[in-house]
PDB file of C-alpha atoms in Angstrom:
ATOM      1  CA  MET A   1       0.000   0.000   0.000  1.00 68.00           C
ATOM      2  CA  THR A   2       1.549   3.294  -1.076  1.00 73.00           C
ATOM      3  CA  SER A   3       1.907   6.214   1.325  1.00 84.00           C
ATOM      4  CA  ARG A   4      -0.430   9.183   1.395  1.00 92.00           C
ATOM      5  CA  PRO A   5       0.638  12.125  -0.791  1.00 95.00           C
ATOM      6  CA  THR A   6       2.424  15.011   0.886  1.00 96.00           C
ATOM      7  CA  ALA A   7       2.951  18.648  -0.079  1.00 96.00           C
ATOM      8  CA  THR A   8       6.119  17.522  -1.874  1.00 97.00           C
ATOM      9  CA  SER A   9       4.022  15.023  -3.843  1.00 97.00           C
ATOM     10  CA  PHE A  10       1.773  17.832  -5.023  1.00 97.00           C
ATOM     11  CA  ALA A  11       4.738  20.130  -5.720  1.00 97.00           C
ATOM     12  CA  LEU A  12       6.095  17.576  -8.193  1.00 97.00           C
ATOM     13  CA  LEU A  13       2.616  16.888  -9.514  1.00 97.00           C
ATOM     14  CA  GLY A  14       2.191  20.611 -10.150  1.00 97.00           C
ATOM     15  CA  LEU A  15       5.380  20.656 -12.204  1.00 97.00           C
ATOM     16  CA  LEU A  16       4.101  17.672 -14.164  1.00 97.00           C
ATOM     17  CA  GLY A  17       0.939  19.659 -14.733  1.00 96.00           C
ATOM     18  CA  LEU A  18       3.010  22.138 -16.753  1.00 96.00           C
ATOM     19  CA  GLN A  19       4.537  19.578 -19.095  1.00 96.00           C
ATOM     20  CA  PRO A  20       5.921  16.026 -19.170  1.00 96.00           C
ATOM     21  CA  TRP A  21       9.454  15.588 -17.788  1.00 97.00           C
ATOM     22  CA  THR A  22      12.023  12.858 -17.341  1.00 96.00           C
ATOM     23  CA  ALA A  23      12.871  12.200 -13.701  1.00 96.00           C
ATOM     24  CA  TYR A  24      16.191  14.039 -14.144  1.00 95.00           C
ATOM     25  CA  GLU A  25      14.490  17.060 -15.715  1.00 96.00           C
ATOM     26  CA  LEU A  26      11.789  17.113 -13.052  1.00 97.00           C
ATOM     27  CA  VAL A  27      14.293  17.052 -10.190  1.00 97.00           C
ATOM     28  CA  ALA A  28      16.385  19.731 -11.907  1.00 96.00           C
ATOM     29  CA  GLN A  29      13.326  21.973 -12.294  1.00 95.00           C
ATOM     30  CA  ALA A  30      12.368  21.351  -8.673  1.00 95.00           C
ATOM     31  CA  ARG A  31      15.824  22.437  -7.556  1.00 92.00           C
ATOM     32  CA  ARG A  32      15.614  25.520  -9.786  1.00 89.00           C
ATOM     33  CA  SER A  33      12.152  26.671  -8.745  1.00 89.00           C
ATOM     34  CA  LEU A  34      11.193  25.026  -5.442  1.00 92.00           C
ATOM     35  CA  HIS A  35      14.416  24.359  -3.549  1.00 89.00           C
ATOM     36  CA  HIS A  36      14.769  27.934  -2.251  1.00 87.00           C
ATOM     37  CA  PHE A  37      11.676  27.629  -0.053  1.00 90.00           C
ATOM     38  CA  TRP A  38      10.833  23.899  -0.174  1.00 93.00           C
ATOM     39  CA  PRO A  39      14.204  22.121   0.118  1.00 92.00           C
ATOM     40  CA  ARG A  40      14.158  18.355  -0.341  1.00 94.00           C
ATOM     41  CA  SER A  41      17.019  15.985  -1.163  1.00 95.00           C
ATOM     42  CA  GLU A  42      17.333  14.622  -4.681  1.00 96.00           C
ATOM     43  CA  ALA A  43      16.918  11.084  -3.331  1.00 97.00           C
ATOM     44  CA  HIS A  44      13.624  12.093  -1.730  1.00 96.00           C
ATOM     45  CA  LEU A  45      12.397  13.687  -4.970  1.00 97.00           C
ATOM     46  CA  TYR A  46      13.301  10.676  -7.095  1.00 97.00           C
ATOM     47  CA  ALA A  47      11.524   8.353  -4.650  1.00 96.00           C
ATOM     48  CA  GLU A  48       8.458  10.602  -4.662  1.00 97.00           C
ATOM     49  CA  ILE A  49       8.283  10.532  -8.466  1.00 97.00           C
ATOM     50  CA  LYS A  50       7.957   6.735  -8.308  1.00 96.00           C
ATOM     51  CA  ARG A  51       5.230   7.069  -5.687  1.00 97.00           C
ATOM     52  CA  LEU A  52       3.276   9.399  -7.986  1.00 97.00           C
ATOM     53  CA  VAL A  53       3.130   6.565 -10.503  1.00 97.00           C
ATOM     54  CA  GLU A  54       2.172   4.034  -7.815  1.00 96.00           C
ATOM     55  CA  ARG A  55      -0.757   6.251  -6.785  1.00 96.00           C
ATOM     56  CA  GLY A  56      -1.925   6.593 -10.373  1.00 96.00           C
ATOM     57  CA  HIS A  57      -1.267  10.334 -10.338  1.00 98.00           C
ATOM     58  CA  ALA A  58       1.444  10.105 -13.013  1.00 98.00           C
ATOM     59  CA  ARG A  59       2.231   7.812 -15.913  1.00 97.00           C
ATOM     60  CA  ALA A  60       5.714   6.624 -16.920  1.00 97.00           C
ATOM     61  CA  GLU A  61       6.445   5.664 -20.496  1.00 95.00           C
ATOM     62  CA  LEU A  62       9.581   4.855 -22.444  1.00 92.00           C
ATOM     63  CA  VAL A  63      10.296   7.238 -25.319  1.00 89.00           C
ATOM     64  CA  GLU A  64      13.136   7.342 -27.812  1.00 82.00           C
ATOM     65  CA  GLY A  65      15.882   9.824 -27.014  1.00 73.00           C
ATOM     66  CA  LYS A  66      18.842  11.038 -29.047  1.00 77.00           C
ATOM     67  CA  ARG A  67      21.116   8.295 -27.703  1.00 81.00           C
ATOM     68  CA  ARG A  68      18.890   5.932 -25.730  1.00 83.00           C
ATOM     69  CA  GLN A  69      15.400   5.458 -24.436  1.00 88.00           C
ATOM     70  CA  ARG A  70      14.200   7.718 -21.655  1.00 91.00           C
ATOM     71  CA  THR A  71      11.378   7.408 -19.154  1.00 95.00           C
ATOM     72  CA  LEU A  72       8.974  10.317 -19.513  1.00 96.00           C
ATOM     73  CA  TYR A  73       6.548  11.154 -16.728  1.00 98.00           C
ATOM     74  CA  THR A  74       3.140  12.689 -17.461  1.00 98.00           C
ATOM     75  CA  ILE A  75       0.351  13.731 -15.117  1.00 98.00           C
ATOM     76  CA  THR A  76      -2.812  11.598 -15.366  1.00 98.00           C
ATOM     77  CA  PRO A  77      -6.436  12.800 -15.176  1.00 98.00           C
ATOM     78  CA  ALA A  78      -6.579  11.358 -11.647  1.00 97.00           C
ATOM     79  CA  GLY A  79      -3.430  13.317 -10.825  1.00 97.00           C
ATOM     80  CA  ARG A  80      -4.984  16.566 -12.038  1.00 98.00           C
ATOM     81  CA  VAL A  81      -8.066  15.940  -9.921  1.00 98.00           C
ATOM     82  CA  ALA A  82      -5.905  15.212  -6.856  1.00 97.00           C
ATOM     83  CA  LEU A  83      -3.852  18.369  -7.473  1.00 98.00           C
ATOM     84  CA  GLU A  84      -6.966  20.529  -7.837  1.00 98.00           C
ATOM     85  CA  GLU A  85      -8.433  19.065  -4.640  1.00 98.00           C
ATOM     86  CA  TRP A  86      -5.191  19.736  -2.729  1.00 98.00           C
ATOM     87  CA  LEU A  87      -5.037  23.329  -3.979  1.00 97.00           C
ATOM     88  CA  SER A  88      -8.529  23.889  -2.546  1.00 98.00           C
ATOM     89  CA  THR A  89      -7.493  22.826   0.976  1.00 98.00           C
ATOM     90  CA  GLU A  90      -6.024  25.033   3.701  1.00 97.00           C
ATOM     91  CA  PRO A  91      -2.213  25.155   3.624  1.00 96.00           C
ATOM     92  CA  ALA A  92      -0.146  24.012   6.591  1.00 95.00           C
ATOM     93  CA  PRO A  93       0.978  26.776   8.999  1.00 96.00           C
ATOM     94  CA  PRO A  94       4.167  28.594   7.924  1.00 93.00           C
ATOM     95  CA  ALA A  95       7.402  27.156   9.305  1.00 91.00           C
ATOM     96  CA  ILE A  96      10.893  28.641   9.550  1.00 90.00           C
ATOM     97  CA  GLU A  97      13.986  26.440   9.522  1.00 92.00           C
ATOM     98  CA  VAL A  98      17.141  28.463  10.192  1.00 95.00           C
ATOM     99  CA  GLU A  99      19.903  26.672  12.059  1.00 96.00           C
ATOM    100  CA  ALA A 100      21.414  29.984  13.140  1.00 97.00           C
ATOM    101  CA  LEU A 101      18.310  30.583  15.281  1.00 97.00           C
ATOM    102  CA  LEU A 102      18.813  27.204  16.931  1.00 96.00           C
ATOM    103  CA  ARG A 103      22.488  28.046  17.560  1.00 97.00           C
ATOM    104  CA  MET A 104      21.384  31.409  19.001  1.00 97.00           C
ATOM    105  CA  LEU A 105      18.873  29.838  21.359  1.00 96.00           C
ATOM    106  CA  LEU A 106      21.438  27.350  22.692  1.00 97.00           C
ATOM    107  CA  ALA A 107      24.433  29.699  22.601  1.00 97.00           C
ATOM    108  CA  ASP A 108      24.790  29.795  26.421  1.00 96.00           C
ATOM    109  CA  GLN A 109      25.989  26.195  26.218  1.00 96.00           C
ATOM    110  CA  GLY A 110      28.792  27.157  23.838  1.00 96.00           C
ATOM    111  CA  SER A 111      31.315  29.933  23.417  1.00 96.00           C
ATOM    112  CA  LEU A 112      30.963  33.510  22.216  1.00 96.00           C
ATOM    113  CA  GLN A 113      33.476  32.690  19.488  1.00 97.00           C
ATOM    114  CA  ASP A 114      31.297  29.850  18.228  1.00 97.00           C
ATOM    115  CA  LEU A 115      28.251  32.140  18.121  1.00 97.00           C
ATOM    116  CA  ARG A 116      30.150  34.796  16.169  1.00 97.00           C
ATOM    117  CA  ALA A 117      31.291  32.143  13.689  1.00 97.00           C
ATOM    118  CA  ALA A 118      27.732  30.824  13.261  1.00 97.00           C
ATOM    119  CA  LEU A 119      26.429  34.324  12.548  1.00 98.00           C
ATOM    120  CA  ALA A 120      29.252  35.029  10.100  1.00 98.00           C
ATOM    121  CA  ALA A 121      28.587  31.764   8.270  1.00 98.00           C
ATOM    122  CA  THR A 122      24.861  32.461   8.065  1.00 98.00           C
ATOM    123  CA  THR A 123      25.522  35.970   6.729  1.00 98.00           C
ATOM    124  CA  ARG A 124      27.768  34.512   4.032  1.00 98.00           C
ATOM    125  CA  GLN A 125      25.298  31.757   3.154  1.00 97.00           C
ATOM    126  CA  ALA A 126      22.352  34.157   2.943  1.00 96.00           C
ATOM    127  CA  GLY A 127      24.440  36.487   0.781  1.00 96.00           C
ATOM    128  CA  GLU A 128      25.236  33.650  -1.624  1.00 95.00           C
ATOM    129  CA  LEU A 129      21.570  32.651  -1.796  1.00 93.00           C
ATOM    130  CA  ARG A 130      20.613  36.274  -2.433  1.00 93.00           C
ATOM    131  CA  SER A 131      23.194  36.517  -5.214  1.00 93.00           C
ATOM    132  CA  ASN A 132      21.733  33.392  -6.822  1.00 90.00           C
ATOM    133  CA  ALA A 133      18.230  34.836  -6.464  1.00 89.00           C
ATOM    134  CA  ILE A 134      19.367  38.075  -8.132  1.00 91.00           C
ATOM    135  CA  ASP A 135      20.828  36.082 -11.034  1.00 91.00           C
ATOM    136  CA  LEU A 136      17.541  34.204 -11.389  1.00 89.00           C
ATOM    137  CA  GLY A 137      15.530  37.434 -11.249  1.00 90.00           C
ATOM    138  CA  GLU A 138      17.678  39.039 -13.918  1.00 94.00           C
ATOM    139  CA  GLU A 139      17.322  35.939 -16.092  1.00 92.00           C
ATOM    140  CA  LEU A 140      13.540  36.049 -15.738  1.00 92.00           C
ATOM    141  CA  LEU A 141      13.445  39.737 -16.638  1.00 94.00           C
ATOM    142  CA  ALA A 142      15.687  39.217 -19.659  1.00 95.00           C
ATOM    143  CA  SER A 143      14.232  36.037 -21.139  1.00 94.00           C
ATOM    144  CA  GLY A 144      11.034  35.288 -19.243  1.00 92.00           C
ATOM    145  CA  GLY A 145      12.411  31.899 -18.246  1.00 89.00           C
ATOM    146  CA  PRO A 146      10.905  28.606 -19.424  1.00 90.00           C
ATOM    147  CA  PHE A 147       7.352  29.637 -18.497  1.00 94.00           C
ATOM    148  CA  PRO A 148       6.952  33.392 -19.151  1.00 94.00           C
ATOM    149  CA  LEU A 149       3.147  33.291 -18.856  1.00 95.00           C
ATOM    150  CA  ARG A 150       3.554  32.134 -15.238  1.00 95.00           C
ATOM    151  CA  LEU A 151       5.765  35.034 -14.145  1.00 95.00           C
ATOM    152  CA  HIS A 152       2.857  36.730 -12.329  1.00 96.00           C
ATOM    153  CA  LEU A 153       3.014  33.743  -9.937  1.00 96.00           C
ATOM    154  CA  THR A 154       6.796  33.365  -9.838  1.00 93.00           C
ATOM    155  CA  GLU A 155       7.334  37.062  -9.048  1.00 93.00           C
ATOM    156  CA  ARG A 156       5.262  36.854  -5.866  1.00 95.00           C
ATOM    157  CA  VAL A 157       7.279  33.878  -4.616  1.00 94.00           C
ATOM    158  CA  VAL A 158      10.609  35.495  -5.496  1.00 92.00           C
ATOM    159  CA  ALA A 159       9.548  38.735  -3.783  1.00 93.00           C
ATOM    160  CA  LEU A 160       8.944  37.067  -0.417  1.00 94.00           C
ATOM    161  CA  TYR A 161      12.063  34.920  -0.654  1.00 93.00           C
ATOM    162  CA  GLY A 162      14.223  37.938  -1.453  1.00 93.00           C
ATOM    163  CA  GLU A 163      12.782  39.940   1.447  1.00 95.00           C
ATOM    164  CA  PHE A 164      13.356  36.981   3.784  1.00 95.00           C
ATOM    165  CA  LEU A 165      17.039  36.804   2.833  1.00 96.00           C
ATOM    166  CA  LEU A 166      17.442  40.557   3.355  1.00 96.00           C
ATOM    167  CA  LEU A 167      15.750  40.237   6.757  1.00 96.00           C
ATOM    168  CA  LEU A 168      18.028  37.352   7.720  1.00 97.00           C
ATOM    169  CA  ILE A 169      21.149  39.290   6.731  1.00 97.00           C
ATOM    170  CA  ARG A 170      19.963  42.344   8.698  1.00 97.00           C
ATOM    171  CA  TRP A 171      19.233  40.131  11.704  1.00 97.00           C
ATOM    172  CA  CYS A 172      22.722  38.613  11.531  1.00 98.00           C
ATOM    173  CA  ASP A 173      24.313  42.070  11.337  1.00 97.00           C
ATOM    174  CA  GLU A 174      22.205  43.388  14.218  1.00 96.00           C
ATOM    175  CA  THR A 175      22.893  40.328  16.361  1.00 97.00           C
ATOM    176  CA  THR A 176      26.624  40.427  15.638  1.00 97.00           C
ATOM    177  CA  GLU A 177      26.648  44.047  16.815  1.00 95.00           C
ATOM    178  CA  GLU A 178      24.629  43.121  19.904  1.00 95.00           C
ATOM    179  CA  ILE A 179      26.922  40.300  21.029  1.00 95.00           C
ATOM    180  CA  SER A 180      29.990  42.503  20.512  1.00 94.00           C
ATOM    181  CA  THR A 181      29.046  44.066  23.866  1.00 91.00           C
ATOM    182  CA  TRP A 182      28.804  40.692  25.626  1.00 94.00           C
ATOM    183  CA  SER A 183      31.645  39.265  27.674  1.00 92.00           C
ATOM    184  CA  ASP A 184      30.127  35.795  27.529  1.00 94.00           C
ATOM    185  CA  THR A 185      27.029  33.974  26.259  1.00 96.00           C
ATOM    186  CA  ARG A 186      25.816  33.198  29.798  1.00 95.00           C
ATOM    187  CA  ASP A 187      23.806  35.025  32.456  1.00 93.00           C
ATOM    188  CA  ILE A 188      23.307  38.389  30.737  1.00 93.00           C
ATOM    189  CA  GLY A 189      19.530  38.766  30.764  1.00 94.00           C
ATOM    190  CA  LEU A 190      17.479  41.219  28.735  1.00 93.00           C
ATOM    191  CA  THR A 191      19.608  44.178  27.628  1.00 91.00           C
ATOM    192  CA  SER A 192      18.208  47.686  27.216  1.00 91.00           C
ATOM    193  CA  ARG A 193      18.476  47.442  23.431  1.00 92.00           C
ATOM    194  CA  GLY A 194      16.841  44.029  23.546  1.00 93.00           C
ATOM    195  CA  ARG A 195      13.960  45.441  25.595  1.00 94.00           C
ATOM    196  CA  ASP A 196      13.509  48.305  23.129  1.00 94.00           C
ATOM    197  CA  ARG A 197      13.391  45.893  20.191  1.00 93.00           C
ATOM    198  CA  LEU A 198      10.929  43.586  21.937  1.00 93.00           C
ATOM    199  CA  GLU A 199       8.621  46.456  22.910  1.00 93.00           C
ATOM    200  CA  HIS A 200       8.791  47.833  19.353  1.00 93.00           C
ATOM    201  CA  LEU A 201       7.955  44.412  17.933  1.00 92.00           C
ATOM    202  CA  ILE A 202       4.925  44.082  20.208  1.00 94.00           C
ATOM    203  CA  ASP A 203       3.739  47.591  19.301  1.00 92.00           C
ATOM    204  CA  ARG A 204       4.019  46.793  15.590  1.00 89.00           C
ATOM    205  CA  ALA A 205       2.142  43.520  16.060  1.00 90.00           C
ATOM    206  CA  LYS A 206      -0.643  45.459  17.804  1.00 90.00           C
ATOM    207  CA  GLY A 207      -0.734  47.978  14.952  1.00 86.00           C
ATOM    208  CA  ASN A 208       0.621  50.840  17.047  1.00 68.00           C
ATOM    209  CA  ALA A 209       3.694  51.466  14.898  1.00 56.00           C
TER     210      ALA A 209
END
């Protein structure tokens, strides 16, 4: 008995809804378009493609290629129905996965040097991701990408992702400046700047600022 479909199942099914792909092409497109905000390993994606076929949501057929036969995956009518039904359901609550936040929360069990290094690494990583996102944005503006008629959807995703990376970089810079005043990671308590930021955040959440 095959497993129940997940959001990743429907992500791949949605790509199949655009056009048929080989498994290699489908994983490559997933890494190009989905990986920034829905990261999954290639092994997981390849396994999920097989499960789409097992569920009857996709069809696999051998086609002649330039050098050898290839397996081409196509969405089935049942797959389109399943995708449409999933799109009509309520999405799962948003989740954030940033290891730097975990390192920050547990920093009093490590050294100040380790925390500085974690923040520096995250700043560098976010900068590299932002550079890649800029390259992708410029490519989309110049050529329209492989699906130019879908850019009204892509732009909204890219906009949030870009703002998230900018926010993460600003947070790393602000936190690096904050810990420069610390003598240790332990037993400091709420600083005056920390209190100001927390009060400002609460005011903004209440609509007062």
